[in-house]
Amino acid sequence: MEDVKVKVKVDHMTKQFGDLLVLDDISFEVKKGEFLCIVGPTGCGKTTFLNCITKLYEPTRGEILINGEPVNLKKHNVAYIFQEYSTMSWLTVEQNVAFGLKMKKLPKDVIQKEVAEVLEMVGLTKYKDYYPVELSTSMLQRVVIARAFAVKPELLLMDEPYGQLDVELRFKLEDELLNLWKKTGTTVIFITHNIEEAVYLSENILVLTNKPTTIKEKLPNKLPQPRNVVSPEFIDVRNQVTELIKWW
């Protein structure tokens, strides 16, 4: 019987595209409520891995389990935040955030309550009637995050969502993400090539090699939160990850 505390189990997963071996016999577990960051070089297959979880790709060998069962997006509540800002330009902020809840055909009063709650969490209540074209870059990303959390996902996948933002905006949104994660208990798998971001956010850091991609190490991150990026302890963990990444 599977450990009920294990949310995601990746079991000897391999992904090939023709003769190109991208992911090579990868195995690891993500505990329920864990915040896992995955780091690796550009093009090593981080996004391919997430696309296997969402069933866009089928693993060539091995499997991915959620709650001990093969991934089934009709059964498992999985949300995905992409690198691009995936707001719908013809919908207001409120309508964008409500979209997933409407797809689930929830009662109107439930939708209104959930949307109001998550808009308040990300500081967008007074912008609920705005359209995406009227919003700043950071606000657009807040809309996307709010939409993901509104459906109360058991698993949230994030693919370099802050890669295009400047440092100040990135830290602000990372703090908001951590607050939402703590409030909701959602399991998060966060892809990034930014080592400092991985150390700032994670409970564990999975370091990948270059293609054909394997796991180099799963490094626990025991730093207390909130984290100070200039503290000796933070710099020490960052250096540990950097050393792992140096020798591809």
mmCIF file of N, CA and C in Angstrom, residues 121-187:
data_model
loop_
_atom_site.group_PDB
_atom_site.id
_atom_site.type_symbol
_atom_site.label_atom_id
_atom_site.label_comp_id
_atom_site.label_asym_id
_atom_site.label_seq_id
_atom_site.Cartn_x
_atom_site.Cartn_y
_atom_site.Cartn_z
ATOM 1 N N MET A 121 -6.373 37.616 -1.289
ATOM 2 C CA MET A 121 -5.062 37.065 -0.932
ATOM 3 C C MET A 121 -3.932 37.653 -1.776
ATOM 4 N N VAL A 122 -4.205 37.884 -3.069
ATOM 5 C CA VAL A 122 -3.147 38.381 -3.955
ATOM 6 C C VAL A 122 -3.245 39.884 -4.196
ATOM 7 N N GLY A 123 -4.124 40.566 -3.459
ATOM 8 C CA GLY A 123 -4.202 42.021 -3.529
ATOM 9 C C GLY A 123 -4.782 42.567 -4.813
ATOM 10 N N LEU A 124 -5.740 41.859 -5.395
ATOM 11 C CA LEU A 124 -6.323 42.309 -6.666
ATOM 12 C C LEU A 124 -7.807 42.658 -6.565
ATOM 13 N N THR A 125 -8.341 42.719 -5.361
ATOM 14 C CA THR A 125 -9.780 42.954 -5.200
ATOM 15 C C THR A 125 -10.231 44.216 -5.926
ATOM 16 N N LYS A 126 -9.498 45.301 -5.786
ATOM 17 C CA LYS A 126 -9.954 46.563 -6.397
ATOM 18 C C LYS A 126 -9.721 46.607 -7.913
ATOM 19 N N TYR A 127 -9.048 45.581 -8.429
ATOM 20 C CA TYR A 127 -8.808 45.510 -9.878
ATOM 21 C C TYR A 127 -9.661 44.423 -10.542
ATOM 22 N N LYS A 128 -10.672 43.923 -9.825
ATOM 23 C CA LYS A 128 -11.412 42.755 -10.316
ATOM 24 C C LYS A 128 -12.154 43.009 -11.625
ATOM 25 N N ASP A 129 -12.491 44.268 -11.914
ATOM 26 C CA ASP A 129 -13.210 44.579 -13.149
ATOM 27 C C ASP A 129 -12.293 45.049 -14.273
ATOM 28 N N TYR A 130 -10.985 45.010 -14.038
ATOM 29 C CA TYR A 130 -10.025 45.398 -15.067
ATOM 30 C C TYR A 130 -9.834 44.255 -16.055
ATOM 31 N N TYR A 131 -9.390 44.622 -17.266
ATOM 32 C CA TYR A 131 -9.024 43.628 -18.269
ATOM 33 C C TYR A 131 -7.502 43.481 -18.297
ATOM 34 N N PRO A 132 -6.981 42.323 -18.742
ATOM 35 C CA PRO A 132 -5.533 42.099 -18.732
ATOM 36 C C PRO A 132 -4.711 43.212 -19.367
ATOM 37 N N VAL A 133 -5.217 43.818 -20.437
ATOM 38 C CA VAL A 133 -4.469 44.877 -21.124
ATOM 39 C C VAL A 133 -4.233 46.092 -20.226
ATOM 40 N N GLU A 134 -5.030 46.234 -19.176
ATOM 41 C CA GLU A 134 -4.915 47.370 -18.263
ATOM 42 C C GLU A 134 -3.983 47.102 -17.083
ATOM 43 N N LEU A 135 -3.398 45.893 -17.035
ATOM 44 C CA LEU A 135 -2.620 45.483 -15.869
ATOM 45 C C LEU A 135 -1.123 45.482 -16.136
ATOM 46 N N SER A 136 -0.351 45.648 -15.060
ATOM 47 C CA SER A 136 1.102 45.541 -15.138
ATOM 48 C C SER A 136 1.501 44.067 -15.219
ATOM 49 N N THR A 137 2.782 43.844 -15.511
ATOM 50 C CA THR A 137 3.305 42.480 -15.618
ATOM 51 C C THR A 137 3.094 41.692 -14.326
ATOM 52 N N SER A 138 3.395 42.323 -13.196
ATOM 53 C CA SER A 138 3.259 41.613 -11.918
ATOM 54 C C SER A 138 1.795 41.298 -11.612
ATOM 55 N N MET A 139 0.897 42.219 -11.986
ATOM 56 C CA MET A 139 -0.535 41.969 -11.766
ATOM 57 C C MET A 139 -1.029 40.811 -12.635
ATOM 58 N N LEU A 140 -0.549 40.746 -13.865
ATOM 59 C CA LEU A 140 -0.944 39.637 -14.742
ATOM 60 C C LEU A 140 -0.553 38.297 -14.131
ATOM 61 N N GLN A 141 0.652 38.248 -13.556
ATOM 62 C CA GLN A 141 1.088 36.992 -12.964
ATOM 63 C C GLN A 141 0.288 36.674 -11.705
ATOM 64 N N ARG A 142 -0.130 37.706 -10.979
ATOM 65 C CA ARG A 142 -0.991 37.479 -9.814
ATOM 66 C C ARG A 142 -2.334 36.897 -10.237
ATOM 67 N N VAL A 143 -2.862 37.359 -11.354
ATOM 68 C CA VAL A 143 -4.131 36.825 -11.857
ATOM 69 C C VAL A 143 -3.988 35.330 -12.136
ATOM 70 N N VAL A 144 -2.882 34.956 -12.793
ATOM 71 C CA VAL A 144 -2.638 33.558 -13.139
ATOM 72 C C VAL A 144 -2.509 32.705 -11.874
ATOM 73 N N ILE A 145 -1.780 33.228 -10.882
ATOM 74 C CA ILE A 145 -1.602 32.500 -9.621
ATOM 75 C C ILE A 145 -2.935 32.372 -8.888
ATOM 76 N N ALA A 146 -3.711 33.458 -8.875
ATOM 77 C CA ALA A 146 -5.022 33.428 -8.213
ATOM 78 C C ALA A 146 -5.938 32.404 -8.875
ATOM 79 N N ARG A 147 -5.921 32.353 -10.201
ATOM 80 C CA ARG A 147 -6.766 31.389 -10.924
ATOM 81 C C ARG A 147 -6.382 29.958 -10.563
ATOM 82 N N ALA A 148 -5.075 29.716 -10.438
ATOM 83 C CA ALA A 148 -4.608 28.372 -10.087
ATOM 84 C C ALA A 148 -5.039 27.988 -8.677
ATOM 85 N N PHE A 149 -4.861 28.893 -7.720
ATOM 86 C CA PHE A 149 -5.201 28.574 -6.335
ATOM 87 C C PHE A 149 -6.712 28.536 -6.097
ATOM 88 N N ALA A 150 -7.484 29.232 -6.930
ATOM 89 C CA ALA A 150 -8.935 29.274 -6.742
ATOM 90 C C ALA A 150 -9.561 27.891 -6.825
ATOM 91 N N VAL A 151 -8.985 27.009 -7.648
ATOM 92 C CA VAL A 151 -9.554 25.666 -7.811
ATOM 93 C C VAL A 151 -9.073 24.700 -6.728
ATOM 94 N N LYS A 152 -8.287 25.252 -5.757
ATOM 95 C CA LYS A 152 -7.763 24.450 -4.647
ATOM 96 C C LYS A 152 -7.061 23.180 -5.159
ATOM 97 N N PRO A 153 -6.024 23.353 -5.981
ATOM 98 C CA PRO A 153 -5.359 22.174 -6.542
ATOM 99 C C PRO A 153 -4.646 21.361 -5.479
ATOM 100 N N GLU A 154 -4.663 20.056 -5.656
ATOM 101 C CA GLU A 154 -3.868 19.205 -4.759
ATOM 102 C C GLU A 154 -2.411 19.222 -5.195
ATOM 103 N N LEU A 155 -2.180 19.551 -6.477
ATOM 104 C CA LEU A 155 -0.827 19.643 -7.011
ATOM 105 C C LEU A 155 -0.753 20.844 -7.941
ATOM 106 N N LEU A 156 0.223 21.743 -7.682
ATOM 107 C CA LEU A 156 0.429 22.922 -8.519
ATOM 108 C C LEU A 156 1.787 22.808 -9.191
ATOM 109 N N LEU A 157 1.779 22.841 -10.527
ATOM 110 C CA LEU A 157 3.003 22.787 -11.324
ATOM 111 C C LEU A 157 3.309 24.187 -11.831
ATOM 112 N N MET A 158 4.558 24.636 -11.642
ATOM 113 C CA MET A 158 4.941 25.988 -12.059
ATOM 114 C C MET A 158 6.220 25.908 -12.885
ATOM 115 N N ASP A 159 6.137 26.395 -14.125
ATOM 116 C CA ASP A 159 7.254 26.278 -15.058
ATOM 117 C C ASP A 159 7.899 27.647 -15.279
ATOM 118 N N GLU A 160 8.934 27.954 -14.494
ATOM 119 C CA GLU A 160 9.663 29.221 -14.563
ATOM 120 C C GLU A 160 8.725 30.417 -14.686
ATOM 121 N N PRO A 161 7.770 30.564 -13.762
ATOM 122 C CA PRO A 161 6.745 31.607 -13.917
ATOM 123 C C PRO A 161 7.268 33.031 -13.750
ATOM 124 N N TYR A 162 8.427 33.192 -13.096
ATOM 125 C CA TYR A 162 8.935 34.543 -12.835
ATOM 126 C C TYR A 162 10.188 34.859 -13.627
ATOM 127 N N GLY A 163 10.488 34.035 -14.632
ATOM 128 C CA GLY A 163 11.729 34.185 -15.379
ATOM 129 C C GLY A 163 11.865 35.511 -16.113
ATOM 130 N N GLN A 164 10.734 36.127 -16.467
ATOM 131 C CA GLN A 164 10.782 37.359 -17.256
ATOM 132 C C GLN A 164 10.686 38.625 -16.391
ATOM 133 N N LEU A 165 10.630 38.461 -15.084
ATOM 134 C CA LEU A 165 10.436 39.608 -14.198
ATOM 135 C C LEU A 165 11.762 40.111 -13.647
ATOM 136 N N ASP A 166 11.780 41.416 -13.291
ATOM 137 C CA ASP A 166 12.985 41.931 -12.647
ATOM 138 C C ASP A 166 13.034 41.436 -11.204
ATOM 139 N N VAL A 167 14.191 41.624 -10.568
ATOM 140 C CA VAL A 167 14.457 41.025 -9.262
ATOM 141 C C VAL A 167 13.450 41.458 -8.207
ATOM 142 N N GLU A 168 13.140 42.755 -8.158
ATOM 143 C CA GLU A 168 12.234 43.268 -7.116
ATOM 144 C C GLU A 168 10.843 42.663 -7.245
ATOM 145 N N LEU A 169 10.330 42.616 -8.468
ATOM 146 C CA LEU A 169 9.005 42.030 -8.695
ATOM 147 C C LEU A 169 9.014 40.539 -8.383
ATOM 148 N N ARG A 170 10.093 39.881 -8.762
ATOM 149 C CA ARG A 170 10.192 38.440 -8.536
ATOM 150 C C ARG A 170 10.118 38.108 -7.049
ATOM 151 N N PHE A 171 10.884 38.838 -6.228
ATOM 152 C CA PHE A 171 10.855 38.576 -4.798
ATOM 153 C C PHE A 171 9.466 38.822 -4.212
ATOM 154 N N LYS A 172 8.798 39.865 -4.681
ATOM 155 C CA LYS A 172 7.458 40.182 -4.163
ATOM 156 C C LYS A 172 6.476 39.050 -4.480
ATOM 157 N N LEU A 173 6.519 38.572 -5.711
ATOM 158 C CA LEU A 173 5.605 37.496 -6.113
ATOM 159 C C LEU A 173 5.979 36.164 -5.465
ATOM 160 N N GLU A 174 7.269 35.940 -5.251
ATOM 161 C CA GLU A 174 7.683 34.729 -4.544
ATOM 162 C C GLU A 174 7.140 34.724 -3.114
ATOM 163 N N ASP A 175 7.185 35.881 -2.464
ATOM 164 C CA ASP A 175 6.640 35.982 -1.102
ATOM 165 C C ASP A 175 5.138 35.710 -1.094
ATOM 166 N N GLU A 176 4.424 36.241 -2.082
ATOM 167 C CA GLU A 176 2.979 36.003 -2.165
ATOM 168 C C GLU A 176 2.690 34.523 -2.415
ATOM 169 N N LEU A 177 3.506 33.902 -3.251
ATOM 170 C CA LEU A 177 3.339 32.472 -3.520
ATOM 171 C C LEU A 177 3.551 31.654 -2.249
ATOM 172 N N LEU A 178 4.588 31.978 -1.491
ATOM 173 C CA LEU A 178 4.853 31.256 -0.243
ATOM 174 C C LEU A 178 3.704 31.413 0.751
ATOM 175 N N ASN A 179 3.145 32.607 0.822
ATOM 176 C CA ASN A 179 2.000 32.842 1.725
ATOM 177 C C ASN A 179 0.801 31.994 1.318
ATOM 178 N N LEU A 180 0.521 31.939 0.011
ATOM 179 C CA LEU A 180 -0.598 31.125 -0.473
ATOM 180 C C LEU A 180 -0.348 29.644 -0.216
ATOM 181 N N TRP A 181 0.868 29.210 -0.454
ATOM 182 C CA TRP A 181 1.227 27.802 -0.227
ATOM 183 C C TRP A 181 1.040 27.421 1.238
ATOM 184 N N LYS A 182 1.473 28.288 2.140
ATOM 185 C CA LYS A 182 1.325 27.998 3.571
ATOM 186 C C LYS A 182 -0.146 27.959 3.988
ATOM 187 N N LYS A 183 -0.956 28.845 3.407
ATOM 188 C CA LYS A 183 -2.376 28.896 3.771
ATOM 189 C C LYS A 183 -3.153 27.699 3.237
ATOM 190 N N THR A 184 -2.757 27.208 2.069
ATOM 191 C CA THR A 184 -3.568 26.185 1.393
ATOM 192 C C THR A 184 -3.041 24.765 1.567
ATOM 193 N N GLY A 185 -1.748 24.618 1.847
ATOM 194 C CA GLY A 185 -1.177 23.283 1.972
ATOM 195 C C GLY A 185 -1.023 22.545 0.656
ATOM 196 N N THR A 186 -1.090 23.279 -0.464
ATOM 197 C CA THR A 186 -0.946 22.679 -1.785
ATOM 198 C C THR A 186 0.467 22.132 -1.989
ATOM 199 N N THR A 187 0.573 21.004 -2.672
ATOM 200 C CA THR A 187 1.871 20.473 -3.068
ATOM 201 C C THR A 187 2.331 21.217 -4.318
#
